[in-house]
Amino acid sequence: MIPPARHASDNLSRAVGMAVPTVSQLRVHPPVDSLQAGSYALSDSVFSASPTRSPSSRIGIDGEFSEDSANWIKRDNSGRLTAAVPTGVPDLTQSIEASNNENNGEVVGGPPQKNSKLLKAKTTKAERRALQEAQRAAKASAKAPEQTSKPEKQANQKKYVSQLASSSVVHEKKGGDKPLEKDRKKDMPPPRMQFDNKSWVEKAKKRSVVKQTEARNRVEIFRHLPQYERGNQLSDLGSSFFQMGDMHPAVYKVGLQFLAGDIMWSNTRCISMLQAFQKVIEDYSTPPERTTLARDLTAKINASVSFLNECRPLSISMGNAIRFLKARITKLTLAQTESEAKTSLCSDIDNYIQAKIVLADKQIVIHAVTKICDGDVILTYGSSSLIEMIILRAHELRRQFRVVIVDSRPNLEGQQLLRKLVEKGLSCTYTHINAVSYVMHEATKIFLGAASVLSNGTVYSTVGTACIAMVAHAYHVPVLVCCESYKFHERVQLDSICSNELGDPDVIAKVPGRTNNCLDDWASKENLQLLNLAYDVTPADYVSTIVTEYGMIPPTSVPVIVREFGREHVLI
Amino acid sequence: MTALLQLTGTVIMPDTHALVNDFLNKLKKRKIEGSKATAKLTAELLRSVISQQRLPNTNQAGALIHAIKAIGEQLTAANHVEVAVGNIVRRVLHIIREEDVSLTTASIGGLSLQGLSDDEEDNPLVSAAVAAAAARTTLRPPSLQTLLEDMPSHSAAAAALHHSSSSAGDSEDKTKSTDKNSRSRKLKHNVIETVNELIQDIATCHEQIAEQAVEHIHHNEVILTLGSSGTVIEFLCAAKEKKRSFRVFVAEGAPRYQGHTLAKELVARGLQTTVITDSAVFAMISRVNMVIVGAHAVMANGGVIAPVGLNMVALAAQRHSVPFVVLAGIHKLCPLYPHNPEVLLNELKSPSELLDFGELSDCMDFGIGTGSPLLHVVNPAFDYVPPKLVSLFITDTGGHNPSYMYRLIADYYSADDLVLQQRPTS
């Protein structure tokens, strides 16, 4: 933003003001063509200015001119009018000098930093200043910049007022030009914390509640991600419970469950977190100091969120839910009493859970079940509650199909899904991810769950999903990703390294069914690192369709859903 | 024993019989690990068979070939996935044929010289030239040069040969029989010598492949591999010794987890290693410069039979344009073309490696009466990587394109040996 050269315009306006009488007469028949502006765009502004128009694109002279024309007209104390007012710098310079000579000690409004100097300026310096200002005016006019200036009533006005006014005017002007630019900037997701930035890490450590120990043998590529050992944090947390202070026990409990790995899936984590926040809100009472409910509650929620983040990094769905909650809190009006506000917030949370998770799941099942036909062989990876619901529903509808479950280390989540399906009597095939090329030639459809879908259509999901989708693509098997819309995010990501979650590396060293593993003492070897990624990113071209509660959409339509349905939470 | 006689029509010595049976058992029970070890043992077995084989007076090579083919048929039937066995059998057969041909040409040259010197003393040069021409025509396929050279003297040479051999045969029986004895001894001797060379080659294939490591691995590279392979270890360590600094990502290669042993080995030799799970291969491959893997077998079309999971790695490498390099000794090159290799050239191992036997017994309801089992657990041991996914083969004879591998077959195998099964004698 180019700061307006207010002093120059003042002088110019003053100078023009000198010439006003003739100009105003000329105004009746605006002979625009006769007055050549040269490098000046003054002519347009002079003749096209209307009093009601807000200051617009010219050297601000028109604004001042239009509003103060009456004033200026009165000031015709010099008869020195040049017929062609705006024709050239020399004329103007002379007129400026003339004006300065006439208004001897009068301080002209100038740039704020010069004002103090001007106040003390001796008249002997006025000529030098006038020359400077004339040159500056010439430069400014040569650029024909978009400058605004506050329509100054008097030249003697205090500068800070003008400064404030000018800034507001500038804002207003910019707002008029591009009304959505500010909003658009707000849409950009804030940059996430990068853990290779030492100062940030230090600050975060000071704020942290959970004591983290530095991980051994860090993998270089992932220095920007938090790599903490979680093994000994449980005992630390347990011992420091009574020093928690502000932390609500419900939040503490949920945090411990995250840390211990009792709650793992993103839907479950989100629901449990929201329910913990409900308890926080119910038990909350505004402190008697001078804060509003909204601000204090937001601070409390923030503290809880950072605690949960330290226990286990938040998933994208949890982030979206927290944003929703904070938006609701800020919308609370002061008119509501505290109990009203609390009940409304709790009911909002309930509605969110119901609408965005429970009912959305049911709707997705209805959509997806239409895609399971008799004789199908459905391949799925890992364990997703949504996929389980779809398969069981299709089985209830007496469709004849079988399921192939692909599993991988280190979590071996597929065994849980396998157990549930076998109990219901479905015929299943179970294999590990290396054998996916072997089983892919008999699969007819792939159903995958997701942790999130990003705005460039990429699917952010359990590590290994990308491999399955890639092999399916090579064998021409369609891939259907089932995901609720509250998990969509406006972030974009190209590969799995930029943002991920690192899990416990010790799990890799331990092979199931063996007592002495060859990597048991991996920590002692400095050349050896174990990497346990939690997520990976599947490119959009491997995915055939995404099943959401709004229907089945191609991956390229995800940003549309984020934009239309994400921001205002229209369902609630 | 008698059945074997009926089948083959030749006599197989009893002590070799025990050796063969022993080896067959090992193959059937999958006790031998790795194609290099299998190849070496097969070659040694065949060497002992050859050395103890008593050969008839006529057509020794044919008898030898017959005997080896019989054994080879049994060996390949014992383990259809271990194609290295069949490879070595065919190599030995090729060696026998080659040695036979070279001996025949030498003897023709010698014989004609002998015969001709009696009859045509005045033209030793002509006879030598005739012998040389004869040798050339018997050994080499007709080329333009040979045709043009031999045109005028071709008929004369043929007549001279016929004349000389018949005349020699009539006149000198004793020398002929001694010649034949020496020739048979020579054949065995040469064959065993060449088989020894073959065994030596198999043993040193790692070193020869590792010598090429410096051309392919440079500084600050990131290399991905899956599972474990002796060739890969030697390859990477050779590059390390030449002071190239690079990092290795090792995918563990479930369910055998050989990646862990490989990682331990590499770390012991001072390489920066990171162990990742197989599911993270697609995630990490965007930061990898090269994928280097070993193979179980290389088929004639350039396709690779590799440990399970490598097809996934090859697809990921193709997606990210990362070179996929396969290290294989020449003894792994199989002259057969693969047909449905995922099923026919594959083995399913025990499901207990994936799922404990009693794991789901509490929830499986055996009362559901469809009859078909509710739960299949699939644990294949090998994967087939099609040739279009492979960027380069590095063998002990140098680097080759997958489309070139069929050409190498002609160097090491004969076309008559591709089918080891004997035709039933009518």
PDB file of N, CA and C in Angstrom, chain B residues 105 108-109 112-113 125-139 150:
ATOM      1  N   THR B 105      35.098 -81.757 -34.085  1.00  0.00           N
ATOM      2  CA  THR B 105      35.831 -80.975 -35.093  1.00  0.00           C
ATOM      3  C   THR B 105      37.310 -81.233 -34.980  1.00  0.00           C
ATOM      4  N   ILE B 108      37.927 -84.641 -36.404  1.00  0.00           N
ATOM      5  CA  ILE B 108      37.786 -84.645 -37.872  1.00  0.00           C
ATOM      6  C   ILE B 108      39.040 -84.072 -38.484  1.00  0.00           C
ATOM      7  N   GLY B 109      39.466 -82.969 -37.893  1.00  0.00           N
ATOM      8  CA  GLY B 109      40.689 -82.373 -38.415  1.00  0.00           C
ATOM      9  C   GLY B 109      41.847 -83.371 -38.340  1.00  0.00           C
ATOM     10  N   SER B 112      41.219 -86.544 -40.690  1.00  0.00           N
ATOM     11  CA  SER B 112      41.398 -86.290 -42.121  1.00  0.00           C
ATOM     12  C   SER B 112      42.869 -86.069 -42.425  1.00  0.00           C
ATOM     13  N   LEU B 113      43.556 -85.427 -41.489  1.00  0.00           N
ATOM     14  CA  LEU B 113      44.993 -85.219 -41.722  1.00  0.00           C
ATOM     15  C   LEU B 113      45.694 -86.571 -41.817  1.00  0.00           C
ATOM     16  N   LEU B 125      48.967 -79.301 -47.797  1.00  0.00           N
ATOM     17  CA  LEU B 125      48.323 -78.004 -47.592  1.00  0.00           C
ATOM     18  C   LEU B 125      46.845 -78.074 -47.964  1.00  0.00           C
ATOM     19  N   VAL B 126      46.607 -78.711 -49.089  1.00  0.00           N
ATOM     20  CA  VAL B 126      45.214 -78.805 -49.533  1.00  0.00           C
ATOM     21  C   VAL B 126      44.385 -79.552 -48.506  1.00  0.00           C
ATOM     22  N   SER B 127      44.969 -80.648 -48.031  1.00  0.00           N
ATOM     23  CA  SER B 127      44.189 -81.456 -47.073  1.00  0.00           C
ATOM     24  C   SER B 127      43.923 -80.656 -45.797  1.00  0.00           C
ATOM     25  N   ALA B 128      44.937 -79.898 -45.381  1.00  0.00           N
ATOM     26  CA  ALA B 128      44.734 -79.096 -44.158  1.00  0.00           C
ATOM     27  C   ALA B 128      43.626 -78.077 -44.391  1.00  0.00           C
ATOM     28  N   ALA B 129      43.710 -77.463 -45.557  1.00  0.00           N
ATOM     29  CA  ALA B 129      42.675 -76.475 -45.872  1.00  0.00           C
ATOM     30  C   ALA B 129      41.311 -77.132 -45.927  1.00  0.00           C
ATOM     31  N   VAL B 130      41.291 -78.312 -46.538  1.00  0.00           N
ATOM     32  CA  VAL B 130      40.027 -79.049 -46.645  1.00  0.00           C
ATOM     33  C   VAL B 130      39.497 -79.358 -45.252  1.00  0.00           C
ATOM     34  N   ALA B 131      40.431 -79.805 -44.386  1.00  0.00           N
ATOM     35  CA  ALA B 131      39.987 -80.146 -43.027  1.00  0.00           C
ATOM     36  C   ALA B 131      39.441 -78.918 -42.312  1.00  0.00           C
ATOM     37  N   ALA B 132      40.155 -77.824 -42.507  1.00  0.00           N
ATOM     38  CA  ALA B 132      39.707 -76.598 -41.838  1.00  0.00           C
ATOM     39  C   ALA B 132      38.332 -76.188 -42.352  1.00  0.00           C
ATOM     40  N   ALA B 133      38.193 -76.286 -43.666  1.00  0.00           N
ATOM     41  CA  ALA B 133      36.885 -75.900 -44.236  1.00  0.00           C
ATOM     42  C   ALA B 133      35.797 -76.810 -43.717  1.00  0.00           C
ATOM     43  N   ALA B 134      36.137 -78.092 -43.644  1.00  0.00           N
ATOM     44  CA  ALA B 134      35.130 -79.036 -43.147  1.00  0.00           C
ATOM     45  C   ALA B 134      34.740 -78.695 -41.715  1.00  0.00           C
ATOM     46  N   ALA B 135      35.764 -78.405 -40.935  1.00  0.00           N
ATOM     47  CA  ALA B 135      35.473 -78.065 -39.536  1.00  0.00           C
ATOM     48  C   ALA B 135      34.579 -76.846 -39.463  1.00  0.00           C
ATOM     49  N   ARG B 136      34.929 -75.875 -40.285  1.00  0.00           N
ATOM     50  CA  ARG B 136      34.111 -74.663 -40.245  1.00  0.00           C
ATOM     51  C   ARG B 136      32.673 -74.946 -40.616  1.00  0.00           C
ATOM     52  N   THR B 137      32.483 -75.724 -41.654  1.00  0.00           N
ATOM     53  CA  THR B 137      31.105 -75.924 -42.087  1.00  0.00           C
ATOM     54  C   THR B 137      30.319 -76.741 -41.082  1.00  0.00           C
ATOM     55  N   THR B 138      30.998 -77.691 -40.417  1.00  0.00           N
ATOM     56  CA  THR B 138      30.224 -78.474 -39.455  1.00  0.00           C
ATOM     57  C   THR B 138      29.860 -77.643 -38.231  1.00  0.00           C
ATOM     58  N   LEU B 139      30.774 -76.754 -37.842  1.00  0.00           N
ATOM     59  CA  LEU B 139      30.530 -76.044 -36.590  1.00  0.00           C
ATOM     60  C   LEU B 139      29.627 -74.828 -36.760  1.00  0.00           C
ATOM     61  N   ASP B 150      33.946 -71.402 -49.622  1.00  0.00           N
ATOM     62  CA  ASP B 150      33.980 -72.852 -49.824  1.00  0.00           C
ATOM     63  C   ASP B 150      33.377 -73.300 -51.130  1.00  0.00           C
TER      64      ASP B 150
END
